[in-house]
Every structure is written in C-alpha cells, then in structure tokens.
C-alpha cells in the first residue's frame, strides 16, 4: 500500500504587530450639545410653568402646552444623544457635502459670528431692527467669506425691511425702530 503524503500548509509567520481593531471614536464635544439641549428644555419648562393663564378663558390648551412639549422633547432628545455618544454614533455626511469631519474647527470664524449676534442683541433697541439686522446679514456673509460688501449690505437692507414690515403689518408685532422711529 502506498501512502500519498499530503503537503502541509505553509507556516504563517506571526504579524509584526497586533492588528488594530476598528475603534469607535467618541466625539466628546457632542456632550456640550446635550447640555445645551437640557438647558434650553429646562428653561422652556420653567418659563411655561411661570406663564399666567391665557386671556382667552375658553382655550382648552392654554399658553403652557406648547413650550412644555418642546422642553420635554428637547430633554428626551438630549438623553437619547447622551446614550448614543459612547456607542460611537456620529452623523454621516451628505453625499454631496464637501466637508472633512476630521478637520479642526475654525474657532476664529465661530467667535466672530458669536460677536455679531451679541452686537445685534445689544444694539437692537437703540439702533432698531432694520439697522441691526442689516449689519447681522452683511457681517455674517462677510465673515463666512463673501467679499461683495455692497451686495451684502443691499441684501441685508432688503431682508431687514421685509422682515420688519412682515412682523409689523402681517403679524401685528412691532419690532424696535430705534433711531429710524418716525421714518419707518
């Protein structure tokens, strides 16, 4: 009887280093989003509880329902996000989006935009809505890279006037006119 020898498989050499497991990167900055959601939700709930009953006594819902629901939903979403973060859940970029999610944040731009918003908050009463919202649009467009300064201002004026009169005439809500009081 002849036996045929089977060839033994070649010995595999051990790898030089341990294989790296696909680690899920945890974006801890998302916890700041959770904190903001909880803070805004708590603020809405507190504000809703402090509201007086509406002047329409026949209103079955009242003014408290909407802010209460939104506040509770924000807190629930914050909890869901806080649970999803350690699991490595991150948003996926859109197919047409040309953004590198691993690129560092541009804190200079963010800081300048926050400065523009703070300026609007501080100046809306003395200067009025039309002037401050014009500066808001033109400033934000310029900070984000648009170098057509005159066009930014022109579009800002149009948006400011349209929103001013839409609130005043359409909704009956007067926005501050500021130094343009009597002109608008």
mmCIF file of C-alpha atoms in Angstrom:
data_model
loop_
_atom_site.group_PDB
_atom_site.id
_atom_site.type_symbol
_atom_site.label_atom_id
_atom_site.label_comp_id
_atom_site.label_asym_id
_atom_site.label_seq_id
_atom_site.Cartn_x
_atom_site.Cartn_y
_atom_site.Cartn_z
ATOM 1 C CA UNK A 1 0.000 0.000 0.000
ATOM 2 C CA UNK A 2 1.352 3.299 -0.902
ATOM 3 C CA UNK A 3 0.513 6.324 1.021
ATOM 4 C CA UNK A 4 0.376 9.657 -0.518
ATOM 5 C CA UNK A 5 1.636 12.381 1.591
ATOM 6 C CA UNK A 6 -0.355 15.477 1.879
ATOM 7 C CA UNK A 7 1.588 18.636 1.691
ATOM 8 C CA UNK A 8 1.424 20.568 4.874
ATOM 9 C CA UNK A 9 0.201 24.117 4.648
ATOM 10 C CA UNK A 10 2.976 26.651 4.822
ATOM 11 C CA UNK A 11 3.598 28.008 8.287
ATOM 12 C CA UNK A 12 2.339 31.508 8.713
ATOM 13 C CA UNK A 13 4.654 33.953 10.259
ATOM 14 C CA UNK A 14 3.302 35.944 13.187
ATOM 15 C CA UNK A 15 2.491 39.537 12.347
ATOM 16 C CA UNK A 16 4.953 42.188 13.426
ATOM 17 C CA UNK A 17 2.330 43.973 15.486
ATOM 18 C CA UNK A 18 -1.106 43.431 16.860
ATOM 19 C CA UNK A 19 -3.943 44.068 14.452
ATOM 20 C CA UNK A 20 -5.672 47.322 15.228
ATOM 21 C CA UNK A 21 -9.333 46.873 15.942
ATOM 22 C CA UNK A 22 -11.701 49.333 14.404
ATOM 23 C CA UNK A 23 -12.100 51.619 17.375
ATOM 24 C CA UNK A 24 -15.128 53.823 17.509
ATOM 25 C CA UNK A 25 -14.102 57.391 18.006
ATOM 26 C CA UNK A 26 -16.170 59.118 20.679
ATOM 27 C CA UNK A 27 -16.810 62.762 19.954
ATOM 28 C CA UNK A 28 -16.966 64.218 23.440
ATOM 29 C CA UNK A 29 -17.920 67.640 22.083
ATOM 30 C CA UNK A 30 -21.394 66.221 21.475
ATOM 31 C CA UNK A 31 -21.913 66.209 25.234
ATOM 32 C CA UNK A 32 -21.929 70.019 25.022
ATOM 33 C CA UNK A 33 -24.873 69.714 22.632
ATOM 34 C CA UNK A 34 -26.616 67.501 25.206
ATOM 35 C CA UNK A 35 -26.015 70.104 27.920
ATOM 36 C CA UNK A 36 -27.390 72.905 25.742
ATOM 37 C CA UNK A 37 -30.463 70.821 24.859
ATOM 38 C CA UNK A 38 -31.130 70.132 28.544
ATOM 39 C CA UNK A 39 -30.600 73.795 29.479
ATOM 40 C CA UNK A 40 -32.941 75.073 26.762
ATOM 41 C CA UNK A 41 -35.517 72.381 27.576
ATOM 42 C CA UNK A 42 -35.397 73.209 31.285
ATOM 43 C CA UNK A 43 -35.680 76.930 30.508
ATOM 44 C CA UNK A 44 -38.751 76.312 28.356
ATOM 45 C CA UNK A 45 -40.390 74.160 31.004
ATOM 46 C CA UNK A 46 -39.644 76.714 33.741
ATOM 47 C CA UNK A 47 -40.958 79.543 31.569
ATOM 48 C CA UNK A 48 -44.095 77.574 30.709
ATOM 49 C CA UNK A 49 -44.815 76.911 34.375
ATOM 50 C CA UNK A 50 -44.420 80.617 35.135
ATOM 51 C CA UNK A 51 -46.916 81.700 32.449
ATOM 52 C CA UNK A 52 -50.200 83.193 33.506
ATOM 53 C CA UNK A 53 -53.375 81.619 32.170
ATOM 54 C CA UNK A 54 -54.274 82.968 28.768
ATOM 55 C CA UNK A 55 -56.681 85.809 28.293
ATOM 56 C CA UNK A 56 -58.888 83.524 26.229
ATOM 57 C CA UNK A 57 -60.651 81.610 29.000
ATOM 58 C CA UNK A 58 -62.170 79.162 26.503
ATOM 59 C CA UNK A 59 -58.764 77.994 25.247
ATOM 60 C CA UNK A 60 -58.603 74.298 26.209
ATOM 61 C CA UNK A 61 -54.844 74.056 25.691
ATOM 62 C CA UNK A 62 -53.593 77.332 27.101
ATOM 63 C CA UNK A 63 -50.222 79.009 26.615
ATOM 64 C CA UNK A 64 -48.298 76.443 28.670
ATOM 65 C CA UNK A 65 -48.763 73.385 26.460
ATOM 66 C CA UNK A 66 -46.512 74.227 23.513
ATOM 67 C CA UNK A 67 -43.382 75.274 25.473
ATOM 68 C CA UNK A 68 -43.867 72.342 27.867
ATOM 69 C CA UNK A 69 -43.987 69.835 24.998
ATOM 70 C CA UNK A 70 -40.969 71.376 23.260
ATOM 71 C CA UNK A 71 -38.996 71.464 26.538
ATOM 72 C CA UNK A 72 -39.756 67.824 27.316
ATOM 73 C CA UNK A 73 -38.879 66.749 23.752
ATOM 74 C CA UNK A 74 -35.546 68.607 23.969
ATOM 75 C CA UNK A 75 -34.647 66.870 27.233
ATOM 76 C CA UNK A 76 -35.628 63.456 25.848
ATOM 77 C CA UNK A 77 -33.527 64.081 22.724
ATOM 78 C CA UNK A 78 -30.581 65.098 24.920
ATOM 79 C CA UNK A 79 -30.843 61.810 26.844
ATOM 80 C CA UNK A 80 -31.054 59.801 23.598
ATOM 81 C CA UNK A 81 -27.994 61.620 22.239
ATOM 82 C CA UNK A 82 -26.097 61.097 25.516
ATOM 83 C CA UNK A 83 -26.767 57.360 25.261
ATOM 84 C CA UNK A 84 -25.741 57.246 21.582
ATOM 85 C CA UNK A 85 -22.454 59.159 22.022
ATOM 86 C CA UNK A 86 -20.451 56.456 23.868
ATOM 87 C CA UNK A 87 -21.666 53.923 21.338
ATOM 88 C CA UNK A 88 -19.756 55.835 18.675
ATOM 89 C CA UNK A 89 -22.768 57.236 16.919
ATOM 90 C CA UNK A 90 -21.789 60.086 14.630
ATOM 91 C CA UNK A 91 -23.718 61.783 11.893
ATOM 92 C CA UNK A 92 -22.911 60.831 8.345
ATOM 93 C CA UNK A 93 -22.004 63.486 5.841
ATOM 94 C CA UNK A 94 -24.373 64.002 2.954
ATOM 95 C CA UNK A 95 -23.264 62.551 -0.361
ATOM 96 C CA UNK A 96 -22.834 65.976 -1.912
ATOM 97 C CA UNK A 97 -21.247 67.527 1.151
ATOM 98 C CA UNK A 98 -17.645 68.551 0.683
ATOM 99 C CA UNK A 99 -16.688 68.737 4.362
ATOM 100 C CA UNK A 100 -13.937 66.897 6.168
ATOM 101 C CA UNK A 101 -15.448 65.844 9.529
ATOM 102 C CA UNK A 102 -11.973 65.297 10.939
ATOM 103 C CA UNK A 103 -10.808 68.832 10.160
ATOM 104 C CA UNK A 104 -10.320 71.087 13.183
ATOM 105 C CA UNK A 105 -12.935 73.710 13.967
ATOM 106 C CA UNK A 106 -12.445 77.278 12.826
ATOM 107 C CA UNK A 107 -12.907 78.952 16.196
ATOM 108 C CA UNK A 108 -11.983 82.387 14.828
ATOM 109 C CA UNK A 109 -14.989 82.340 12.497
ATOM 110 C CA UNK A 110 -17.259 80.983 15.225
ATOM 111 C CA UNK A 111 -16.069 83.686 17.618
ATOM 112 C CA UNK A 112 -16.676 86.455 15.097
ATOM 113 C CA UNK A 113 -20.193 85.144 14.358
ATOM 114 C CA UNK A 114 -20.972 84.998 18.081
ATOM 115 C CA UNK A 115 -19.679 88.583 18.340
ATOM 116 C CA UNK A 116 -22.051 89.697 15.575
ATOM 117 C CA UNK A 117 -25.005 88.016 17.328
ATOM 118 C CA UNK A 118 -24.094 89.612 20.663
ATOM 119 C CA UNK A 119 -23.793 93.006 18.954
ATOM 120 C CA UNK A 120 -27.281 92.572 17.488
ATOM 121 C CA UNK A 121 -28.678 91.698 20.911
ATOM 122 C CA UNK A 122 -27.080 94.778 22.477
ATOM 123 C CA UNK A 123 -27.841 97.222 19.644
ATOM 124 C CA UNK A 124 -31.343 96.231 18.534
ATOM 125 C CA UNK A 125 -33.074 98.600 20.974
ATOM 126 C CA UNK A 126 -31.012 101.753 20.395
ATOM 127 C CA UNK A 127 -30.407 101.312 16.641
ATOM 128 C CA UNK A 128 -33.546 99.410 15.711
ATOM 129 C CA UNK A 129 -34.289 96.172 13.886
ATOM 130 C CA UNK A 130 -33.618 97.380 10.359
ATOM 131 C CA UNK A 131 -30.102 98.638 11.055
ATOM 132 C CA UNK A 132 -29.020 95.749 13.305
ATOM 133 C CA UNK A 133 -30.438 93.007 11.093
ATOM 134 C CA UNK A 134 -28.768 94.613 8.069
ATOM 135 C CA UNK A 135 -25.478 94.507 9.944
ATOM 136 C CA UNK A 136 -26.223 90.939 11.038
ATOM 137 C CA UNK A 137 -26.696 89.707 7.476
ATOM 138 C CA UNK A 138 -23.844 91.695 5.953
ATOM 139 C CA UNK A 139 -21.490 90.843 8.805
ATOM 140 C CA UNK A 140 -22.302 87.120 8.781
ATOM 141 C CA UNK A 141 -21.969 86.909 4.982
ATOM 142 C CA UNK A 142 -18.617 88.701 5.101
ATOM 143 C CA UNK A 143 -17.315 86.572 7.994
ATOM 144 C CA UNK A 144 -18.283 83.424 6.095
ATOM 145 C CA UNK A 145 -16.235 84.519 3.097
ATOM 146 C CA UNK A 146 -18.412 86.640 0.802
ATOM 147 C CA UNK A 147 -16.368 89.630 -0.366
ATOM 148 C CA UNK A 148 -19.178 91.517 -2.153
ATOM 149 C CA UNK A 149 -19.610 94.090 0.604
ATOM 150 C CA UNK A 150 -22.074 96.412 -1.141
ATOM 151 C CA UNK A 151 -24.236 93.499 -2.275
ATOM 152 C CA UNK A 152 -24.165 92.065 1.274
ATOM 153 C CA UNK A 153 -25.429 95.388 2.644
ATOM 154 C CA UNK A 154 -28.089 95.734 -0.082
ATOM 155 C CA UNK A 155 -29.450 92.232 0.520
ATOM 156 C CA UNK A 156 -29.326 92.887 4.268
ATOM 157 C CA UNK A 157 -31.394 96.079 3.897
ATOM 158 C CA UNK A 158 -33.989 94.295 1.764
ATOM 159 C CA UNK A 159 -34.262 91.376 4.211
ATOM 160 C CA UNK A 160 -34.437 93.746 7.175
ATOM 161 C CA UNK A 161 -37.205 95.874 5.667
ATOM 162 C CA UNK A 162 -39.218 92.867 4.502
ATOM 163 C CA UNK A 163 -38.993 91.189 7.918
ATOM 164 C CA UNK A 164 -39.749 94.472 9.732
ATOM 165 C CA UNK A 165 -42.950 95.081 7.783
ATOM 166 C CA UNK A 166 -43.911 91.382 7.729
ATOM 167 C CA UNK A 167 -43.854 91.340 11.525
ATOM 168 C CA UNK A 168 -45.493 94.764 11.892
ATOM 169 C CA UNK A 169 -48.183 94.528 9.211
ATOM 170 C CA UNK A 170 -48.589 90.795 8.797
ATOM 171 C CA UNK A 171 -48.398 89.631 12.398
ATOM 172 C CA UNK A 172 -49.086 92.840 14.295
ATOM 173 C CA UNK A 173 -45.812 92.549 16.199
ATOM 174 C CA UNK A 174 -43.870 95.808 16.309
ATOM 175 C CA UNK A 175 -40.110 95.379 16.090
ATOM 176 C CA UNK A 176 -37.959 98.164 17.553
ATOM 177 C CA UNK A 177 -37.473 101.007 15.083
ATOM 178 C CA UNK A 178 -34.649 102.593 17.079
ATOM 179 C CA UNK A 179 -33.204 105.733 15.533
ATOM 180 C CA UNK A 180 -35.415 105.250 12.470
ATOM 181 C CA UNK A 181 -38.556 105.771 14.567
ATOM 182 C CA UNK A 182 -40.886 108.057 12.610
ATOM 183 C CA UNK A 183 -39.206 107.184 9.309
ATOM 184 C CA UNK A 184 -40.393 103.575 9.061
#
